Amino acid sequence: MKLSVVLVLALVALASSDVGPNSRPKSNRPGRFLSLPVPQKCANRPKQFQFGRHNYFFSGNVPAHSQQKVDWLDARNICREYCMDLVSLESLEENNMIFRLLQQGNVPYIWTSGRLCDFKGCENRRDLEPKSLFGWFWSANQQKMTPTNQAPAGWGFNPWSQTGHKKTRQPDNAEFDINGTNESCLAVLNNVYEDGIAWHDVACYHEKPFVCEDSDELLNYVASTNRGIRL
């Protein structure tokens, strides 16, 4: 089920506003928006590995980004300039592929496109309540996630961690109790809480490496507006 266009537009404007008064965001720049694709970067985007019809890259393995750790919105925007977006873990095989990447490369954490619908436009949506269970979606394609207390169909396990800062199952919005910051973005953490590799809700201002995945929407847009381009 796709979220409405209204919610997606609201996300663009509010993705960088998930910080409380005592938090330490990288930037308080107002009016941050999603970046447009850059045709030449799309044509020359890194294609490190594939799953299905999509190409992917891990920022730590790309010289231009290997030393970067960025907040969630900046990570999305870097990906989008390449006609990609943050990775969405929509199948067991795709999830396992990313888990292996973290395990084999000893990567401590990465951003995904997972986002909580807790911004303006998400009010009065009974299908999203309670938010901690039903309010998560993949921002790259606006697809809702399985309720967080359930295993996705066919997976056989729940990818959300059983523990975290509060020693309770994720998502736990733990940072809100510390400094009033909502944990509205989804990261994959590698044994940070001695819980193996698992999904965690994290405040969006934290800086992490990231995995980019081809965006059909952006690739189709660039192909339709740049005759003869090879993507």
Short mmCIF file of C-alpha atoms in Angstrom, two decimals:
data_model
loop_
_atom_site.label_atom_id
_atom_site.label_comp_id
_atom_site.label_asym_id
_atom_site.label_seq_id
_atom_site.Cartn_x
_atom_site.Cartn_y
_atom_site.Cartn_z
CA MET A 1 0.00 0.00 0.00
CA LYS A 2 1.50 3.35 -1.03
CA LEU A 3 1.41 6.42 1.15
CA SER A 4 -0.29 9.42 -0.34
CA VAL A 5 1.59 12.08 -2.30
CA VAL A 6 0.79 14.53 0.48
CA LEU A 7 2.74 12.45 2.97
CA VAL A 8 5.68 12.08 0.61
CA LEU A 9 5.88 15.83 0.04
CA ALA A 10 5.65 16.43 3.76
CA LEU A 11 8.59 14.09 4.25
CA VAL A 12 10.69 16.17 1.89
CA ALA A 13 10.20 19.30 3.96
CA LEU A 14 10.40 17.70 7.38
CA ALA A 15 13.03 15.00 7.02
CA SER A 16 15.65 17.19 8.66
CA SER A 17 13.52 18.46 11.54
CA ASP A 18 13.66 15.37 13.78
CA VAL A 19 15.88 16.92 16.40
CA GLY A 20 15.07 17.97 19.91
CA PRO A 21 16.32 21.05 21.74
CA ASN A 22 19.20 19.21 23.40
CA SER A 23 20.25 17.02 20.50
CA ARG A 24 23.34 17.52 18.38
CA PRO A 25 22.35 17.53 14.71
CA LYS A 26 24.97 17.99 12.03
CA SER A 27 23.11 20.99 10.72
CA ASN A 28 20.03 23.04 11.45
CA ARG A 29 19.75 24.22 7.85
CA PRO A 30 16.14 25.22 7.17
CA GLY A 31 14.28 24.15 4.07
CA ARG A 32 16.28 21.07 3.16
CA PHE A 33 14.82 19.29 0.16
CA LEU A 34 15.36 16.10 -1.78
CA SER A 35 18.02 16.40 -4.46
CA LEU A 36 17.29 16.00 -8.15
CA PRO A 37 19.23 13.38 -10.12
CA VAL A 38 22.34 14.48 -12.02
CA PRO A 39 22.23 12.78 -15.46
CA GLN A 40 26.00 12.34 -15.84
CA LYS A 41 26.31 10.92 -12.32
CA CYS A 42 23.42 8.57 -13.08
CA ALA A 43 25.17 7.32 -16.21
CA ASN A 44 28.38 6.72 -14.26
CA ARG A 45 26.90 5.59 -10.97
CA PRO A 46 28.80 2.95 -9.00
CA LYS A 47 27.47 -0.57 -9.67
CA GLN A 48 29.18 -2.68 -7.05
CA PHE A 49 26.67 -5.49 -6.77
CA GLN A 50 23.26 -6.45 -8.10
CA PHE A 51 20.03 -7.94 -6.87
CA GLY A 52 17.24 -8.52 -9.34
CA ARG A 53 17.27 -5.64 -11.81
CA HIS A 54 18.83 -3.16 -9.39
CA ASN A 55 22.41 -2.05 -8.88
CA TYR A 56 23.74 -1.16 -5.45
CA PHE A 57 26.78 0.36 -3.82
CA PHE A 58 28.07 0.73 -0.28
CA SER A 59 29.45 4.19 0.41
CA GLY A 60 32.44 2.78 2.27
CA ASN A 61 33.63 1.04 -0.89
CA VAL A 62 33.40 4.09 -3.18
CA PRO A 63 36.43 6.41 -3.06
CA ALA A 64 34.33 9.58 -3.34
CA HIS A 65 32.30 8.57 -0.27
CA SER A 66 34.49 6.12 1.63
CA GLN A 67 35.25 8.55 4.45
CA GLN A 68 31.74 9.98 4.68
CA LYS A 69 29.28 9.53 7.49
CA VAL A 70 26.18 11.63 6.94
CA ASP A 71 22.71 12.11 8.35
CA TRP A 72 19.74 10.29 6.85
CA LEU A 73 18.59 13.05 4.49
CA ASP A 74 22.09 13.76 3.21
CA ALA A 75 22.52 10.04 2.57
CA ARG A 76 19.30 9.99 0.53
CA ASN A 77 20.41 13.01 -1.45
CA ILE A 78 23.81 11.55 -2.29
CA CYS A 79 22.05 8.43 -3.58
CA ARG A 80 19.45 10.42 -5.51
CA GLU A 81 22.07 12.33 -7.48
CA TYR A 82 23.09 8.92 -8.88
CA CYS A 83 19.46 8.02 -9.79
CA MET A 84 19.43 5.82 -6.71
CA ASP A 85 17.96 6.01 -3.21
CA LEU A 86 18.74 4.49 0.15
CA VAL A 87 18.27 0.74 0.16
CA SER A 88 14.83 -0.71 0.95
CA LEU A 89 14.91 -4.19 2.46
CA GLU A 90 11.70 -5.56 0.99
CA SER A 91 12.56 -9.24 0.64
CA LEU A 92 14.38 -11.82 2.73
CA GLU A 93 17.02 -12.28 0.02
CA GLU A 94 17.71 -8.54 -0.21
CA ASN A 95 17.85 -8.24 3.57
CA ASN A 96 20.28 -11.17 3.82
CA MET A 97 22.47 -9.62 1.11
CA ILE A 98 22.83 -6.43 3.15
CA PHE A 99 23.35 -8.35 6.38
CA ARG A 100 26.23 -10.24 4.68
CA LEU A 101 27.72 -6.93 3.54
CA LEU A 102 27.87 -5.71 7.14
CA GLN A 103 29.15 -9.04 8.45
CA GLN A 104 31.87 -9.61 5.86
CA GLY A 105 33.06 -6.00 5.86
CA ASN A 106 32.78 -5.57 9.62
CA VAL A 107 30.60 -2.52 8.96
CA PRO A 108 29.11 -1.24 12.25
CA TYR A 109 25.93 0.29 10.77
CA ILE A 110 24.28 1.74 7.68
CA TRP A 111 21.28 3.88 6.81
CA THR A 112 18.32 2.41 4.93
CA SER A 113 15.36 4.26 3.38
CA GLY A 114 13.12 3.20 6.27
CA ARG A 115 11.18 6.09 7.80
CA LEU A 116 8.48 6.58 10.43
CA CYS A 117 5.41 8.48 9.26
CA ASP A 118 5.39 10.89 12.19
CA PHE A 119 5.50 14.20 10.32
CA LYS A 120 2.83 16.62 9.15
CA GLY A 121 0.36 14.78 6.94
CA CYS A 122 0.46 11.61 9.00
CA GLU A 123 -2.09 12.82 11.54
CA ASN A 124 -5.51 11.20 11.81
CA ARG A 125 -4.43 8.14 9.83
CA ARG A 126 -6.04 5.22 11.65
CA ASP A 127 -4.18 2.76 9.43
CA LEU A 128 -0.89 4.09 10.87
CA GLU A 129 -1.83 3.80 14.55
CA PRO A 130 -0.12 3.00 16.75
CA LYS A 131 2.80 4.51 14.83
CA SER A 132 5.39 2.27 16.47
CA LEU A 133 3.67 -0.76 14.93
CA PHE A 134 2.05 0.44 11.71
CA GLY A 135 3.75 3.75 10.87
CA TRP A 136 6.95 2.59 9.16
CA PHE A 137 7.50 2.70 5.39
CA TRP A 138 10.27 2.62 2.78
CA SER A 139 10.72 6.23 1.69
CA ALA A 140 12.45 5.23 -1.55
CA ASN A 141 9.21 3.81 -2.98
CA GLN A 142 6.57 4.77 -0.38
CA GLN A 143 5.77 1.14 0.44
CA LYS A 144 4.47 0.41 3.95
CA MET A 145 6.36 -2.10 6.05
CA THR A 146 5.00 -5.11 7.83
CA PRO A 147 3.90 -4.19 11.38
CA THR A 148 7.00 -4.05 13.54
CA ASN A 149 5.79 -6.78 15.92
CA GLN A 150 5.47 -9.31 13.09
CA ALA A 151 7.81 -11.19 10.79
CA PRO A 152 7.35 -10.19 7.14
CA ALA A 153 5.57 -12.84 5.10
CA GLY A 154 7.91 -15.72 4.29
CA TRP A 155 10.82 -14.46 6.38
CA GLY A 156 10.54 -16.75 9.41
CA PHE A 157 11.97 -14.10 11.76
CA ASN A 158 11.44 -10.49 12.73
CA PRO A 159 14.38 -8.33 11.51
CA TRP A 160 13.81 -5.69 14.21
CA SER A 161 16.21 -6.24 17.10
CA GLN A 162 14.92 -7.70 20.35
CA THR A 163 16.96 -5.19 22.37
CA GLY A 164 18.53 -1.74 22.35
CA HIS A 165 19.32 1.16 24.66
CA LYS A 166 16.21 0.47 26.74
CA LYS A 167 16.73 -3.32 26.64
CA THR A 168 13.40 -3.72 24.87
CA ARG A 169 12.36 -4.77 21.38
CA GLN A 170 12.88 -2.28 18.59
CA PRO A 171 11.59 0.19 17.62
CA ASP A 172 11.78 1.77 21.08
CA ASN A 173 12.22 5.52 20.38
CA ALA A 174 14.82 5.49 23.15
CA GLU A 175 16.43 8.84 22.38
CA PHE A 176 13.17 10.67 22.99
CA ASP A 177 13.56 9.89 26.70
CA ILE A 178 17.10 11.28 26.63
CA ASN A 179 16.77 14.55 24.75
CA GLY A 180 13.32 14.71 23.15
CA THR A 181 14.52 13.51 19.74
CA ASN A 182 12.33 11.01 17.90
CA GLU A 183 14.01 7.95 16.45
CA SER A 184 12.31 8.22 13.08
CA CYS A 185 14.82 6.60 10.70
CA LEU A 186 15.76 2.95 10.21
CA ALA A 187 19.37 1.81 10.40
CA VAL A 188 20.85 -1.67 10.30
CA LEU A 189 23.26 -2.10 13.23
CA ASN A 190 25.95 -4.74 13.47
CA ASN A 191 25.98 -6.18 16.99
CA VAL A 192 26.02 -2.74 18.65
CA TYR A 193 23.86 -4.11 21.47
CA GLU A 194 25.27 -7.65 21.31
CA ASP A 195 22.20 -8.57 19.28
CA GLY A 196 23.75 -9.60 15.99
CA ILE A 197 22.85 -7.71 12.82
CA ALA A 198 19.37 -6.24 13.12
CA TRP A 199 17.07 -3.30 12.39
CA HIS A 200 16.97 -0.36 14.82
CA ASP A 201 15.08 2.92 14.94
CA VAL A 202 17.59 5.78 15.16
CA ALA A 203 17.31 9.57 15.28
CA CYS A 204 17.74 10.86 11.73
CA TYR A 205 20.51 13.36 12.56
CA HIS A 206 23.03 10.63 13.42
CA GLU A 207 25.80 10.22 10.85
CA LYS A 208 26.35 6.85 9.20
CA PRO A 209 27.60 5.27 5.99
CA PHE A 210 24.90 4.08 3.63
CA VAL A 211 23.87 1.71 0.84
CA CYS A 212 22.34 3.11 -2.34
CA GLU A 213 19.96 1.16 -4.60
CA ASP A 214 18.75 1.94 -8.14
CA SER A 215 15.58 4.03 -8.19
CA ASP A 216 13.29 3.04 -11.08
CA GLU A 217 11.49 6.35 -10.75
CA LEU A 218 14.63 8.46 -11.07
CA LEU A 219 16.20 6.31 -13.78
CA ASN A 220 13.01 6.50 -15.86
CA TYR A 221 12.85 10.26 -15.36
CA VAL A 222 16.44 10.82 -16.49
CA ALA A 223 16.03 8.44 -19.43
CA SER A 224 12.90 10.28 -20.60
CA THR A 225 14.51 13.73 -20.34
CA ASN A 226 17.99 12.94 -21.72
CA ARG A 227 17.72 11.37 -25.14
CA GLY A 228 20.39 8.77 -25.87
CA ILE A 229 21.76 8.59 -22.35
CA ARG A 230 23.13 5.18 -21.34
CA LEU A 231 22.10 4.25 -17.83
#
